Short mmCIF file of C-alpha atoms and ligand atoms in Angstrom, two decimals:
data_model
loop_
_atom_site.label_atom_id
_atom_site.label_comp_id
_atom_site.label_asym_id
_atom_site.label_seq_id
_atom_site.Cartn_x
_atom_site.Cartn_y
_atom_site.Cartn_z
CA MET A 1 29.41 18.05 -60.31
CA THR A 2 30.71 19.97 -57.42
CA ASP A 3 30.42 19.92 -54.12
CA ASP A 4 28.52 22.97 -53.48
CA ASN A 5 25.27 21.74 -55.16
CA ALA A 6 24.85 18.87 -52.88
CA PRO A 7 22.07 19.88 -50.96
CA LYS A 8 22.68 21.17 -47.42
CA PRO A 9 22.19 19.17 -44.24
CA ARG A 10 18.51 19.60 -43.33
CA PHE A 11 17.19 18.44 -40.12
CA ALA A 12 14.11 16.57 -40.37
CA PRO A 13 11.14 18.09 -38.36
CA ARG A 14 11.33 16.34 -34.79
CA VAL A 15 9.84 17.37 -31.60
CA PHE A 16 11.12 16.43 -27.66
CA SER A 17 10.15 17.51 -25.15
CA GLY A 18 10.01 16.69 -21.30
CA ILE A 19 8.74 16.62 -17.71
CA GLN A 20 10.55 16.07 -14.15
CA PRO A 21 8.47 13.69 -12.41
CA SER A 22 9.17 14.87 -8.91
CA GLY A 23 5.75 15.52 -7.38
CA GLY A 24 2.82 15.24 -8.96
CA LEU A 25 1.87 16.60 -12.51
CA THR A 26 -0.01 20.21 -12.38
CA LEU A 27 -2.66 22.12 -14.25
CA GLY A 28 0.09 24.20 -15.31
CA ASN A 29 2.20 21.13 -16.64
CA TYR A 30 -1.06 19.89 -18.53
CA LEU A 31 -1.90 23.22 -20.00
CA GLY A 32 1.52 24.43 -20.71
CA ALA A 33 2.84 21.19 -22.29
CA LEU A 34 0.86 17.73 -21.91
CA LYS A 35 -2.19 19.24 -23.80
CA ARG A 36 0.11 20.19 -26.27
CA PHE A 37 2.59 17.39 -26.62
CA VAL A 38 -0.82 15.59 -27.92
CA GLU A 39 -1.62 18.36 -30.46
CA LYS A 40 2.02 17.83 -31.94
CA GLN A 41 1.96 13.73 -31.24
CA ASP A 42 -1.24 14.67 -33.69
CA GLU A 43 -0.58 16.47 -35.98
CA GLY A 44 1.93 13.37 -37.11
CA ILE A 45 5.41 14.67 -36.32
CA GLU A 46 7.42 12.48 -34.89
CA THR A 47 7.67 13.08 -31.38
CA ILE A 48 9.27 11.94 -27.98
CA TYR A 49 8.69 12.71 -24.25
CA CYS A 50 10.92 11.63 -21.52
CA LEU A 51 9.94 11.96 -17.98
CA VAL A 52 13.52 13.23 -16.89
CA ASP A 53 14.05 11.73 -13.51
CA MET A 54 17.67 12.87 -14.01
CA HIS A 55 16.62 16.25 -13.71
CA ALA A 56 14.29 15.78 -10.80
CA ILE A 57 17.49 14.83 -8.33
CA THR A 58 18.71 17.87 -8.75
CA VAL A 59 17.16 18.28 -5.42
CA TRP A 60 16.81 15.39 -2.63
CA GLN A 61 14.51 13.07 -3.67
CA ASP A 62 12.83 10.70 -1.83
CA PRO A 63 13.54 7.20 -3.74
CA ALA A 64 10.36 5.50 -3.40
CA LYS A 65 8.19 8.63 -3.94
CA LEU A 66 10.55 9.06 -7.35
CA ARG A 67 9.72 5.98 -8.34
CA HIS A 68 6.22 6.54 -7.73
CA ALA A 69 5.89 9.92 -9.42
CA THR A 70 7.65 8.55 -12.60
CA ARG A 71 5.23 5.86 -13.39
CA GLU A 72 2.84 8.29 -12.31
CA ALA A 73 4.15 10.97 -15.02
CA ALA A 74 4.26 7.74 -17.33
CA ALA A 75 0.12 7.31 -16.66
CA ALA A 76 -0.57 10.93 -17.02
CA PHE A 77 0.99 11.33 -20.28
CA ILE A 78 -1.05 7.98 -21.65
CA ALA A 79 -4.50 9.46 -19.81
CA ALA A 80 -3.65 12.42 -21.56
CA GLY A 81 -3.40 10.97 -25.17
CA ILE A 82 -0.15 10.00 -25.49
CA ASP A 83 0.29 6.70 -27.58
CA PRO A 84 3.38 4.95 -26.77
CA GLU A 85 3.22 3.28 -30.41
CA ARG A 86 3.27 6.54 -32.04
CA SER A 87 5.33 8.97 -29.47
CA VAL A 88 8.92 7.77 -27.89
CA LEU A 89 8.17 7.74 -24.26
CA PHE A 90 10.62 6.62 -21.54
CA ASN A 91 12.04 7.98 -18.32
CA GLN A 92 15.62 9.29 -18.88
CA SER A 93 18.00 7.21 -16.72
CA GLN A 94 17.40 4.15 -18.89
CA VAL A 95 19.15 5.97 -21.54
CA GLY A 96 22.65 6.51 -20.51
CA ALA A 97 23.63 8.98 -23.71
CA HIS A 98 21.80 11.81 -22.02
CA ALA A 99 24.23 11.71 -19.01
CA GLU A 100 27.52 11.60 -21.47
CA LEU A 101 26.23 13.98 -23.85
CA GLY A 102 25.39 16.29 -20.77
CA TRP A 103 28.90 16.04 -19.91
CA VAL A 104 30.25 16.98 -23.30
CA PHE A 105 28.18 20.11 -23.09
CA ASN A 106 29.29 20.76 -19.56
CA CYS A 107 32.69 21.66 -21.58
CA ILE A 108 30.79 23.89 -24.27
CA ALA A 109 28.62 26.01 -21.47
CA ARG A 110 30.36 28.73 -20.09
CA LEU A 111 29.92 30.08 -16.77
CA GLY A 112 28.67 33.11 -17.77
CA TRP A 113 25.65 31.93 -19.98
CA MET A 114 25.42 29.35 -16.67
CA ASN A 115 25.14 32.70 -14.48
CA ARG A 116 22.23 34.48 -16.55
CA MET A 117 19.41 31.48 -15.55
CA THR A 118 16.67 32.52 -14.09
CA GLN A 119 15.14 29.52 -12.85
CA PHE A 120 18.49 29.02 -11.23
CA LYS A 121 18.61 31.81 -9.10
CA ASP A 122 14.99 31.32 -8.10
CA LYS A 123 15.21 27.70 -7.03
CA ALA A 124 18.51 28.13 -4.93
CA GLY A 125 17.44 30.85 -3.37
CA LYS A 126 19.27 33.04 -0.91
CA ASN A 127 21.40 30.24 -0.24
CA ALA A 128 22.87 29.20 -4.01
CA GLU A 129 26.36 27.96 -1.78
CA ALA A 130 23.98 24.77 -0.61
CA ALA A 131 22.44 24.19 -3.84
CA SER A 132 23.74 21.17 -6.16
CA LEU A 133 26.35 21.44 -8.62
CA GLY A 134 23.64 19.53 -10.96
CA LEU A 135 21.01 22.20 -9.85
CA TYR A 136 23.37 24.58 -11.99
CA ALA A 137 24.32 22.59 -14.45
CA TYR A 138 20.91 20.93 -15.38
CA PRO A 139 20.23 23.72 -18.45
CA ALA A 140 23.50 21.81 -20.17
CA LEU A 141 21.97 18.43 -19.18
CA MET A 142 18.58 19.98 -21.00
CA ALA A 143 20.15 20.42 -23.99
CA ALA A 144 21.42 17.05 -23.92
CA ASP A 145 18.44 15.95 -23.67
CA ILE A 146 17.30 18.01 -27.19
CA LEU A 147 20.42 17.72 -29.07
CA LEU A 148 20.67 14.09 -28.86
CA TYR A 149 17.77 13.51 -30.82
CA HIS A 150 18.49 16.01 -33.27
CA ALA A 151 15.22 17.72 -31.83
CA THR A 152 14.44 20.68 -34.21
CA GLU A 153 10.83 21.58 -32.28
CA VAL A 154 10.86 21.83 -27.91
CA PRO A 155 7.28 22.59 -26.91
CA VAL A 156 7.35 24.13 -23.71
CA GLY A 157 5.41 26.29 -20.92
CA ASP A 158 7.11 30.13 -21.03
CA ASP A 159 9.44 29.68 -17.77
CA GLN A 160 11.42 26.95 -20.06
CA LYS A 161 12.21 29.91 -22.86
CA GLN A 162 16.14 30.54 -21.97
CA HIS A 163 16.81 26.46 -21.44
CA VAL A 164 16.19 26.09 -24.98
CA GLU A 165 17.69 29.49 -26.00
CA LEU A 166 20.71 28.02 -24.21
CA THR A 167 20.25 24.86 -25.69
CA ARG A 168 20.51 26.67 -29.24
CA ASP A 169 23.54 28.67 -27.99
CA ILE A 170 25.18 25.60 -26.51
CA ALA A 171 24.28 23.83 -30.73
CA ALA A 172 25.92 26.72 -32.38
CA LYS A 173 29.25 26.90 -30.30
CA PHE A 174 29.58 23.40 -30.76
CA ASN A 175 29.09 23.75 -34.48
CA HIS A 176 31.31 26.49 -34.86
CA ASP A 177 34.19 25.22 -32.60
CA TYR A 178 34.29 22.18 -34.47
CA GLY A 179 33.75 23.56 -37.90
CA VAL A 180 30.61 21.37 -38.16
CA GLU A 181 26.97 21.50 -38.85
CA PHE A 182 26.52 18.58 -36.81
CA PHE A 183 23.74 19.96 -34.52
CA PRO A 184 20.51 21.76 -35.39
CA LEU A 185 19.58 24.97 -33.85
CA PRO A 186 16.09 23.86 -32.16
CA ALA A 187 12.92 26.14 -31.71
CA PRO A 188 10.99 26.65 -28.27
CA VAL A 189 7.33 26.39 -29.23
CA ILE A 190 5.33 28.22 -26.61
CA GLU A 191 1.77 28.54 -27.36
CA GLY A 192 -1.86 28.11 -26.53
CA ALA A 193 -3.93 30.99 -24.05
CA ALA A 194 -2.07 29.11 -21.21
CA THR A 195 1.55 28.83 -21.30
CA ARG A 196 2.18 30.20 -17.72
CA VAL A 197 -0.16 28.86 -15.72
CA MET A 198 -0.81 31.17 -12.25
CA SER A 199 -1.42 30.23 -8.53
CA LEU A 200 -5.14 29.88 -7.73
CA ARG A 201 -3.96 31.33 -4.21
CA ASP A 202 -1.78 34.44 -6.20
CA GLY A 203 -1.57 35.58 -10.02
CA THR A 204 1.43 36.51 -9.43
CA LYS A 205 2.94 33.27 -8.96
CA LYS A 206 3.73 30.52 -11.15
CA MET A 207 1.54 27.76 -10.71
CA SER A 208 3.87 24.56 -9.45
CA LYS A 209 4.20 21.48 -7.74
CA SER A 210 6.87 22.81 -5.06
CA ASP A 211 3.88 25.60 -3.89
CA PRO A 212 3.09 24.44 0.18
CA SER A 213 0.00 24.60 -0.68
CA ASP A 214 -2.31 22.59 -2.17
CA ALA A 215 -5.18 24.84 -2.72
CA SER A 216 -2.76 26.80 -5.29
CA ARG A 217 -2.93 24.26 -8.08
CA ILE A 218 -5.34 21.51 -9.21
CA ASN A 219 -3.12 18.52 -9.41
CA LEU A 220 -4.14 15.49 -12.26
CA THR A 221 -4.59 13.30 -9.72
CA ASP A 222 -7.60 15.96 -8.18
CA ASP A 223 -11.14 13.72 -8.59
CA ALA A 224 -14.07 16.00 -9.80
CA ASP A 225 -14.77 17.27 -6.35
CA ALA A 226 -11.29 18.37 -5.54
CA ILE A 227 -11.23 20.03 -8.90
CA ALA A 228 -14.52 22.81 -8.10
CA GLN A 229 -13.58 23.10 -4.72
CA LYS A 230 -10.24 24.68 -5.60
CA ILE A 231 -11.85 26.54 -8.29
CA ARG A 232 -14.65 27.93 -6.52
CA ARG A 233 -11.96 29.07 -3.32
CA ALA A 234 -9.44 30.45 -6.34
CA LYS A 235 -8.83 34.38 -5.52
CA THR A 236 -10.43 36.44 -7.73
CA ASP A 237 -11.10 40.54 -7.74
CA PRO A 238 -14.94 41.83 -7.22
CA ASP A 239 -15.23 43.24 -10.68
CA PRO A 240 -17.08 41.95 -13.50
CA LEU A 241 -14.88 40.41 -16.46
CA PRO A 242 -14.43 43.12 -18.72
CA ASP A 243 -14.97 42.87 -22.94
CA ALA A 244 -11.77 42.90 -24.01
CA VAL A 245 -8.44 41.23 -23.00
CA GLU A 246 -6.94 44.89 -21.89
CA GLY A 247 -9.34 45.29 -19.24
CA LEU A 248 -7.78 42.24 -17.57
CA GLU A 249 -4.51 44.48 -17.14
CA GLY A 250 -3.28 45.06 -13.34
CA ARG A 251 -6.04 41.64 -12.63
CA PRO A 252 -3.38 39.16 -12.34
CA GLU A 253 -6.31 36.59 -10.69
CA ALA A 254 -8.67 36.97 -13.88
CA ARG A 255 -6.42 36.92 -15.78
CA ASN A 256 -5.29 33.63 -15.12
CA LEU A 257 -9.14 31.98 -15.01
CA VAL A 258 -9.32 33.26 -18.08
CA ASN A 259 -6.41 32.48 -19.64
CA ILE A 260 -7.03 28.37 -17.78
CA TYR A 261 -10.75 28.72 -19.18
CA ALA A 262 -9.34 29.51 -22.83
CA ALA A 263 -7.31 26.88 -23.00
CA LEU A 264 -9.37 24.17 -21.70
CA ALA A 265 -12.08 24.82 -24.27
CA GLY A 266 -9.37 25.21 -27.10
CA SER A 267 -10.35 28.82 -27.34
CA THR A 268 -8.53 32.57 -26.74
CA PRO A 269 -9.66 35.15 -24.02
CA ALA A 270 -10.76 37.25 -26.08
CA ALA A 271 -13.53 35.10 -27.15
CA VAL A 272 -14.27 33.75 -23.68
CA LEU A 273 -14.31 37.50 -22.78
CA ASP A 274 -16.69 37.87 -25.48
CA GLU A 275 -19.11 35.29 -23.94
CA PHE A 276 -18.96 36.51 -20.25
CA ALA A 277 -18.05 40.47 -20.11
CA GLY A 278 -20.32 41.89 -17.62
CA GLN A 279 -20.42 38.55 -15.55
CA GLY A 280 -18.88 38.58 -11.92
CA PHE A 281 -16.75 35.64 -10.70
CA GLY A 282 -20.01 34.17 -9.06
CA ALA A 283 -21.11 33.28 -12.75
CA PHE A 284 -17.59 32.85 -14.37
CA LYS A 285 -16.57 30.37 -11.49
CA PRO A 286 -18.67 26.87 -11.89
CA ARG A 287 -18.91 27.52 -15.55
CA LEU A 288 -14.72 27.19 -15.43
CA ALA A 289 -15.52 24.58 -12.70
CA ASP A 290 -17.77 22.86 -15.32
CA LEU A 291 -15.20 22.91 -17.59
CA ALA A 292 -12.54 21.83 -15.74
CA VAL A 293 -13.93 18.71 -14.18
CA ASP A 294 -15.44 17.75 -18.44
CA ARG A 295 -11.74 18.23 -19.23
CA LEU A 296 -9.27 16.50 -16.48
CA ALA A 297 -11.46 14.13 -14.12
CA PRO A 298 -11.68 11.79 -17.06
CA ILE A 299 -7.52 12.02 -17.15
CA SER A 300 -7.38 11.23 -13.19
CA ARG A 301 -9.76 8.67 -13.65
CA GLU A 302 -7.94 7.16 -16.61
CA MET A 303 -4.53 7.74 -14.45
CA ALA A 304 -5.74 5.59 -11.30
CA ARG A 305 -6.65 2.68 -13.99
CA LEU A 306 -3.49 2.63 -15.28
CA MET A 307 -1.52 2.48 -11.78
CA ALA A 308 -3.10 -0.45 -10.87
CA ASP A 309 -0.47 -2.03 -13.13
CA PRO A 310 2.59 -0.82 -12.75
CA ALA A 311 4.36 -3.48 -14.43
CA GLU A 312 2.46 -2.69 -17.79
CA ILE A 313 4.13 1.02 -17.14
CA ASP A 314 7.64 -0.07 -16.91
CA ARG A 315 6.78 -1.99 -19.81
CA ILE A 316 6.35 0.36 -21.53
CA LEU A 317 8.85 2.92 -20.59
CA ALA A 318 11.30 -0.15 -21.74
CA ARG A 319 10.41 -0.66 -24.80
CA GLY A 320 10.34 3.61 -25.04
CA ALA A 321 13.72 3.43 -23.70
CA ASP A 322 15.09 1.00 -26.42
CA ARG A 323 13.44 3.27 -28.82
CA ALA A 324 15.03 6.32 -27.90
CA GLU A 325 18.43 4.61 -27.38
CA ALA A 326 18.19 3.42 -30.93
CA ILE A 327 17.87 7.31 -31.94
CA ALA A 328 20.53 8.65 -29.42
CA ARG A 329 23.18 6.37 -29.73
CA PRO A 330 24.53 6.81 -33.25
CA ILE A 331 24.35 10.55 -32.29
CA LEU A 332 26.00 10.23 -29.26
CA GLU A 333 29.04 8.02 -31.26
CA ARG A 334 29.11 10.47 -33.89
CA THR A 335 29.51 13.65 -31.05
CA PHE A 336 32.80 11.78 -30.05
CA GLU A 337 33.85 11.16 -33.16
CA ILE A 338 33.93 14.70 -34.08
CA ILE A 339 35.54 15.80 -30.64
CA GLY A 340 38.54 12.94 -31.28
CA MET A 341 37.10 10.33 -28.72
CA VAL A 342 38.85 7.06 -29.77
CA ARG A 343 35.91 4.45 -30.40
CA SER A 344 37.67 1.38 -30.68
CA ARG A 345 35.07 -1.18 -29.57
CA GLY A 346 33.34 -1.27 -32.42
P1 TYM B 1 9.22 21.23 -15.59
O1 TYM B 1 9.20 19.84 -15.08
O2 TYM B 1 9.34 22.05 -14.28
O3 TYM B 1 8.01 21.59 -16.62
C1 TYM B 1 7.14 20.51 -17.66
C2 TYM B 1 6.84 21.67 -17.97
O4 TYM B 1 5.64 22.06 -17.56
C3 TYM B 1 5.57 23.66 -18.33
N1 TYM B 1 4.96 24.26 -16.74
C4 TYM B 1 4.22 25.48 -17.19
N2 TYM B 1 3.20 25.65 -18.08
C5 TYM B 1 2.69 26.74 -17.74
N3 TYM B 1 2.32 27.55 -16.38
C6 TYM B 1 3.05 26.51 -15.27
N4 TYM B 1 2.60 27.02 -14.05
C7 TYM B 1 3.80 25.82 -15.79
N5 TYM B 1 4.51 25.00 -14.91
C8 TYM B 1 5.95 23.81 -15.60
C9 TYM B 1 7.25 23.94 -18.41
O5 TYM B 1 7.32 24.94 -18.93
C10 TYM B 1 7.57 22.74 -19.10
O6 TYM B 1 7.21 22.93 -20.46
N6 TYM B 1 13.33 21.70 -17.54
C11 TYM B 1 12.70 20.99 -18.08
C12 TYM B 1 12.27 19.54 -18.34
C13 TYM B 1 12.91 19.42 -18.72
C14 TYM B 1 13.00 19.71 -20.81
C15 TYM B 1 14.18 19.29 -21.13
C16 TYM B 1 12.03 20.07 -21.56
C17 TYM B 1 13.74 18.32 -18.75
N7 TYM B 1 14.88 18.63 -19.88
C18 TYM B 1 14.21 19.09 -22.56
C19 TYM B 1 12.10 20.39 -22.86
C20 TYM B 1 13.54 19.73 -23.05
C21 TYM B 1 11.52 21.41 -16.18
O7 TYM B 1 11.95 21.35 -15.25
O8 TYM B 1 10.08 21.21 -16.64
#
């Protein structure tokens, strides 16, 4: 027997994804990420989900608000259907290996690669000189989050695609530079009708927790009245809904509401238009509001219930961090060996 017949190292399917606990979560986070995290968990694949508090501090966070938002995001995950027994659920800062591998990847990623990251340009704005070094280096930490678990699939919204592609570049360069097949090249999984949920006030802008207008987004903490009111007041145009998706061209607000309806209903934009073609927003919006309240209000109610016992949330996060650490540590140790660090503490 020669080694040529030895099976090639393969990576078992494993899902990793994360959400920043900087402010509350929005309908965009829910449809683009959280709802799909639950679907992945329910498919039976190993799923690891992280509240990335170390990413959150790339812009200044009020400490008390950050702590609250981290617990609230954990409550949102559980309320949306993440089972902390079937999935690993934890906050990033409790597993130090993220920062350690993040440093290694700072030494792998090239400045030229980082300079192409559109999200840094958007977030740093005109005054990039005043942005933190962490904001600039953040995609290397995100690569560490994913590769620390040898994850193969990364469900994200459309805006994170470039960062997952950078993660693949970092994995490939590491493997090449050290002559190993150690890190997998993880795939971004960007699926469903709402991979980019837009602002309710401006269909050309992404729905975001940092938008100054609360009317631009639905928060996962909004109650039924707030959800319905925001949908009723969402910006639209005067035309009726078309009978095919092509008819949404040049109508960003209409397209956004149709996509949201489809994602909430687990359907497709084409099927939604089959049902509502020819109807105006006066008829469509109340139906969308009913659907949104039906799907989202139970989540906000359950979040409120869970938040009444923060000690229990902390216990869940501690247990999740222990489980995450058990996967991450050996991979980090092997990384250090590969790159030539003396590890003599046993
Ligand atoms: P973050 O916290 O900005 O967003 C979390 C997830 O929600 C998705 N998302 C949206 N999807 C559709 N429409 C929207 N309007 C919308 N807004 C947000 C995002 O695409 C994302 O999937 N860098 C990441 C967090 C992160 C991460 C990771 C993700 C850190 N490490 C490792 C995956 C794997 C971020 O800032 O996402």
